[in-house]
């Protein structure tokens, strides 16, 4: 299997019904509109560009983490 880039890997994850609900946060040094659109088209849930802060990364992750007390209510 040839090497895949992040966009291709994301698209494969999102194409698989067993994994498509897993959030994908892409990290990239590419910050052009084309790159952001390509990330969205691949299925990424969030696209962070370098440099990003620790707080940016943690906030992105936290937005997809289900809090235990909320999971019980659902």
N, CA and C atoms as an extended XYZ file, in Angstrom:
222
Properties=species:S:1:pos:R:3:atomname:S:1:resname:S:1:resid:I:1 pbc="F F F"
N         0.846       -1.174        0.000 N   UNK     1
C         0.000        0.000        0.000 CA  UNK     1
C         0.896        1.242        0.000 C   UNK     1
N         0.659        2.144       -0.904 N   UNK     2
C         1.483        3.351       -0.942 CA  UNK     2
C         1.225        4.224        0.282 C   UNK     2
N         2.166        5.099        0.538 N   UNK     3
C         2.018        6.011        1.673 CA  UNK     3
C         0.870        6.970        1.415 C   UNK     3
N         0.146        7.271        2.449 N   UNK     4
C        -0.994        8.172        2.352 CA  UNK     4
C        -0.678        9.477        3.060 C   UNK     4
N        -1.224       10.572        2.535 N   UNK     5
C        -1.088       11.827        3.261 CA  UNK     5
C        -2.251       11.936        4.248 C   UNK     5
N        -2.259       12.986        5.023 N   UNK     6
C        -3.291       13.168        6.040 CA  UNK     6
C        -4.691       13.270        5.472 C   UNK     6
N        -4.817       13.924        4.324 N   UNK     7
C        -6.127       14.064        3.692 CA  UNK     7
C        -6.676       12.698        3.277 C   UNK     7
N        -5.813       11.883        2.687 N   UNK     8
C        -6.227       10.548        2.241 CA  UNK     8
C        -6.564        9.656        3.433 C   UNK     8
N        -5.757        9.752        4.476 N   UNK     9
C        -6.010        8.963        5.677 CA  UNK     9
C        -7.338        9.348        6.307 C   UNK     9
N        -7.595       10.647        6.395 N   UNK    10
C        -8.858       11.133        6.940 CA  UNK    10
C       -10.035       10.626        6.110 C   UNK    10
N        -9.921       10.713        4.807 N   UNK    11
C       -10.999       10.256        3.923 CA  UNK    11
C       -11.267        8.763        4.110 C   UNK    11
N       -10.214        7.961        4.298 N   UNK    12
C       -10.394        6.525        4.526 CA  UNK    12
C       -11.102        6.259        5.851 C   UNK    12
N       -10.718        7.001        6.880 N   UNK    13
C       -11.369        6.850        8.186 CA  UNK    13
C       -12.853        7.178        8.071 C   UNK    13
N       -13.154        8.288        7.424 N   UNK    14
C       -14.543        8.742        7.321 CA  UNK    14
C       -15.367        7.885        6.362 C   UNK    14
N       -14.718        7.169        5.460 N   UNK    15
C       -15.433        6.297        4.528 CA  UNK    15
C       -15.822        4.965        5.169 C   UNK    15
N       -15.175        4.627        6.272 N   UNK    16
C       -15.443        3.359        6.951 CA  UNK    16
C       -16.549        3.559        7.982 C   UNK    16
N       -17.659        2.855        7.828 N   UNK    17
C       -18.810        3.068        8.716 CA  UNK    17
C       -18.498        2.739       10.167 C   UNK    17
N       -17.486        1.910       10.419 N   UNK    18
C       -17.110        1.577       11.792 CA  UNK    18
C       -16.338        2.697       12.479 C   UNK    18
N       -15.742        3.585       11.705 N   UNK    19
C       -14.877        4.618       12.271 CA  UNK    19
C       -15.324        6.043       11.989 C   UNK    19
N       -16.309        6.231       11.123 N   UNK    20
C       -16.646        7.587       10.677 CA  UNK    20
C       -17.100        8.516       11.792 C   UNK    20
N       -17.569        7.971       12.908 N   UNK    21
C       -18.007        8.835       14.008 CA  UNK    21
C       -16.842        9.326       14.872 C   UNK    21
N       -15.656        8.794       14.637 N   UNK    22
C       -14.476        9.239       15.385 CA  UNK    22
C       -14.042       10.600       14.849 C   UNK    22
N       -13.945       11.606       15.723 N   UNK    23
C       -13.533       12.932       15.257 CA  UNK    23
C       -12.082       12.929       14.771 C   UNK    23
N       -11.836       13.640       13.690 N   UNK    24
C       -10.484       13.783       13.149 CA  UNK    24
C       -10.098       15.251       13.223 C   UNK    24
N        -9.020       15.537       13.949 N   UNK    25
C        -8.475       16.889       14.037 CA  UNK    25
C        -7.188       16.887       13.225 C   UNK    25
N        -7.182       17.640       12.140 N   UNK    26
C        -6.000       17.696       11.285 CA  UNK    26
C        -5.084       18.822       11.761 C   UNK    26
N        -3.788       18.540       11.802 N   UNK    27
C        -2.765       19.518       12.161 CA  UNK    27
C        -1.885       19.712       10.941 C   UNK    27
N        -1.732       20.969       10.504 N   UNK    28
C        -0.989       21.205        9.272 CA  UNK    28
C        -0.290       22.557        9.298 C   UNK    28
N         0.783       22.647        8.547 N   UNK    29
C         1.444       23.943        8.354 CA  UNK    29
C         0.820       24.677        7.174 C   UNK    29
N        -0.009       23.990        6.426 N   UNK    30
C        -0.663       24.594        5.256 CA  UNK    30
C        -1.933       25.304        5.700 C   UNK    30
N        -1.966       26.610        5.451 N   UNK    31
C        -3.094       27.391        5.959 CA  UNK    31
C        -3.869       28.133        4.873 C   UNK    31
N        -3.682       27.741        3.637 N   UNK    32
C        -4.410       28.380        2.545 CA  UNK    32
C        -5.863       27.929        2.499 C   UNK    32
N        -6.694       28.707        1.825 N   UNK    33
C        -8.109       28.354        1.700 CA  UNK    33
C        -8.291       27.000        1.025 C   UNK    33
N        -7.456       26.718        0.026 N   UNK    34
C        -7.525       25.422       -0.658 CA  UNK    34
C        -7.259       24.280        0.319 C   UNK    34
N        -6.260       24.467        1.183 N   UNK    35
C        -5.897       23.423        2.141 CA  UNK    35
C        -7.003       23.203        3.166 C   UNK    35
N        -7.583       24.299        3.653 N   UNK    36
C        -8.691       24.186        4.605 CA  UNK    36
C        -9.880       23.474        3.963 C   UNK    36
N       -10.180       23.837        2.722 N   UNK    37
C       -11.293       23.204        2.007 CA  UNK    37
C       -11.002       21.727        1.763 C   UNK    37
N        -9.769       21.419        1.429 N   UNK    38
C        -9.398       20.020        1.179 CA  UNK    38
C        -9.555       19.191        2.453 C   UNK    38
N        -9.206       19.785        3.585 N   UNK    39
C        -9.390       19.093        4.861 CA  UNK    39
C       -10.854       18.824        5.148 C   UNK    39
N       -11.700       19.800        4.896 N   UNK    40
C       -13.147       19.637        5.099 CA  UNK    40
C       -13.720       18.589        4.147 C   UNK    40
N       -13.292       18.644        2.892 N   UNK    41
C       -13.780       17.664        1.913 CA  UNK    41
C       -13.348       16.241        2.269 C   UNK    41
N       -12.185       16.120        2.898 N   UNK    42
C       -11.706       14.803        3.324 CA  UNK    42
C       -12.498       14.291        4.517 C   UNK    42
N       -13.201       15.205        5.201 N   UNK    43
C       -14.033       14.800        6.327 CA  UNK    43
C       -13.526       15.211        7.688 C   UNK    43
N       -12.469       16.034        7.734 N   UNK    44
C       -11.947       16.426        9.038 CA  UNK    44
C       -12.994       17.220        9.816 C   UNK    44
N       -12.984       17.015       11.115 N   UNK    45
C       -13.918       17.720       11.981 CA  UNK    45
C       -13.351       19.068       12.415 C   UNK    45
N       -12.041       19.160       12.448 N   UNK    46
C       -11.359       20.397       12.838 CA  UNK    46
C       -10.029       20.434       12.105 C   UNK    46
N        -9.592       21.644       11.735 N   UNK    47
C        -8.339       21.811       11.000 CA  UNK    47
C        -7.543       22.902       11.706 C   UNK    47
N        -6.474       22.525       12.378 N   UNK    48
C        -5.611       23.484       13.065 CA  UNK    48
C        -4.344       23.697       12.248 C   UNK    48
N        -3.934       24.951       12.155 N   UNK    49
C        -2.715       25.251       11.415 CA  UNK    49
C        -1.596       25.641       12.369 C   UNK    49
N        -0.394       25.255       11.996 N   UNK    50
C         0.794       25.598       12.771 CA  UNK    50
C         1.159       27.049       12.512 C   UNK    50
N         1.652       27.760       13.464 N   UNK    51
C         1.799       27.336       14.853 CA  UNK    51
C         0.465       27.445       15.590 C   UNK    51
N         0.200       26.484       16.421 N   UNK    52
C        -0.984       26.544       17.272 CA  UNK    52
C        -0.504       26.422       18.712 C   UNK    52
N        -1.301       26.939       19.615 N   UNK    53
C        -0.916       26.895       21.021 CA  UNK    53
C        -1.419       25.610       21.659 C   UNK    53
N        -0.880       25.335       22.783 N   UNK    54
C        -1.336       24.177       23.557 CA  UNK    54
C        -2.826       24.321       23.863 C   UNK    54
N        -3.229       25.543       24.194 N   UNK    55
C        -4.635       25.805       24.505 CA  UNK    55
C        -5.529       25.548       23.289 C   UNK    55
N        -5.056       25.937       22.098 N   UNK    56
C        -5.825       25.683       20.870 CA  UNK    56
C        -6.061       24.186       20.680 C   UNK    56
N        -5.001       23.412       20.849 N   UNK    57
C        -5.097       21.969       20.659 CA  UNK    57
C        -6.004       21.340       21.714 C   UNK    57
N        -5.809       21.728       22.967 N   UNK    58
C        -6.637       21.167       24.033 CA  UNK    58
C        -8.107       21.542       23.867 C   UNK    58
N        -8.377       22.769       23.432 N   UNK    59
C        -9.765       23.196       23.202 CA  UNK    59
C       -10.399       22.388       22.077 C   UNK    59
N        -9.630       22.126       21.023 N   UNK    60
C       -10.148       21.331       19.905 CA  UNK    60
C       -10.467       19.911       20.362 C   UNK    60
N        -9.572       19.326       21.130 N   UNK    61
C        -9.801       17.969       21.637 CA  UNK    61
C       -10.992       17.953       22.586 C   UNK    61
N       -11.025       18.919       23.498 N   UNK    62
C       -12.091       18.976       24.499 CA  UNK    62
C       -13.468       19.108       23.860 C   UNK    62
N       -13.541       19.778       22.724 N   UNK    63
C       -14.843       19.969       22.080 CA  UNK    63
C       -15.433       18.652       21.570 C   UNK    63
N       -14.620       17.607       21.481 N   UNK    64
C       -15.100       16.309       21.007 CA  UNK    64
C       -15.132       15.237       22.090 C   UNK    64
N       -14.707       15.600       23.295 N   UNK    65
C       -14.717       14.650       24.404 CA  UNK    65
C       -16.069       14.729       25.105 C   UNK    65
N       -16.696       13.583       25.287 N   UNK    66
C       -17.975       13.540       25.994 CA  UNK    66
C       -17.694       13.468       27.486 C   UNK    66
N       -18.268       14.400       28.217 N   UNK    67
C       -18.092       14.396       29.667 CA  UNK    67
C       -18.940       13.276       30.253 C   UNK    67
N       -18.390       12.523       31.207 N   UNK    68
C       -19.121       11.376       31.764 CA  UNK    68
C       -20.512       11.728       32.288 C   UNK    68
N       -20.656       12.872       32.938 N   UNK    69
C       -21.961       13.234       33.493 CA  UNK    69
C       -22.985       13.511       32.391 C   UNK    69
N       -22.523       13.990       31.235 N   UNK    70
C       -23.431       14.216       30.111 CA  UNK    70
C       -23.777       12.914       29.401 C   UNK    70
N       -22.840       11.990       29.363 N   UNK    71
C       -23.072       10.712       28.692 CA  UNK    71
C       -24.158        9.913       29.411 C   UNK    71
N       -24.209       10.020       30.732 N   UNK    72
C       -25.212        9.303       31.517 CA  UNK    72
C       -26.600        9.847       31.217 C   UNK    72
N       -26.708       11.172       31.032 N   UNK    73
C       -27.992       11.812       30.771 CA  UNK    73
C       -28.549       11.440       29.407 C   UNK    73
N       -27.690       11.173       28.449 N   UNK    74
C       -28.143       10.888       27.089 CA  UNK    74
C       -28.635        9.521       27.020 C   UNK    74
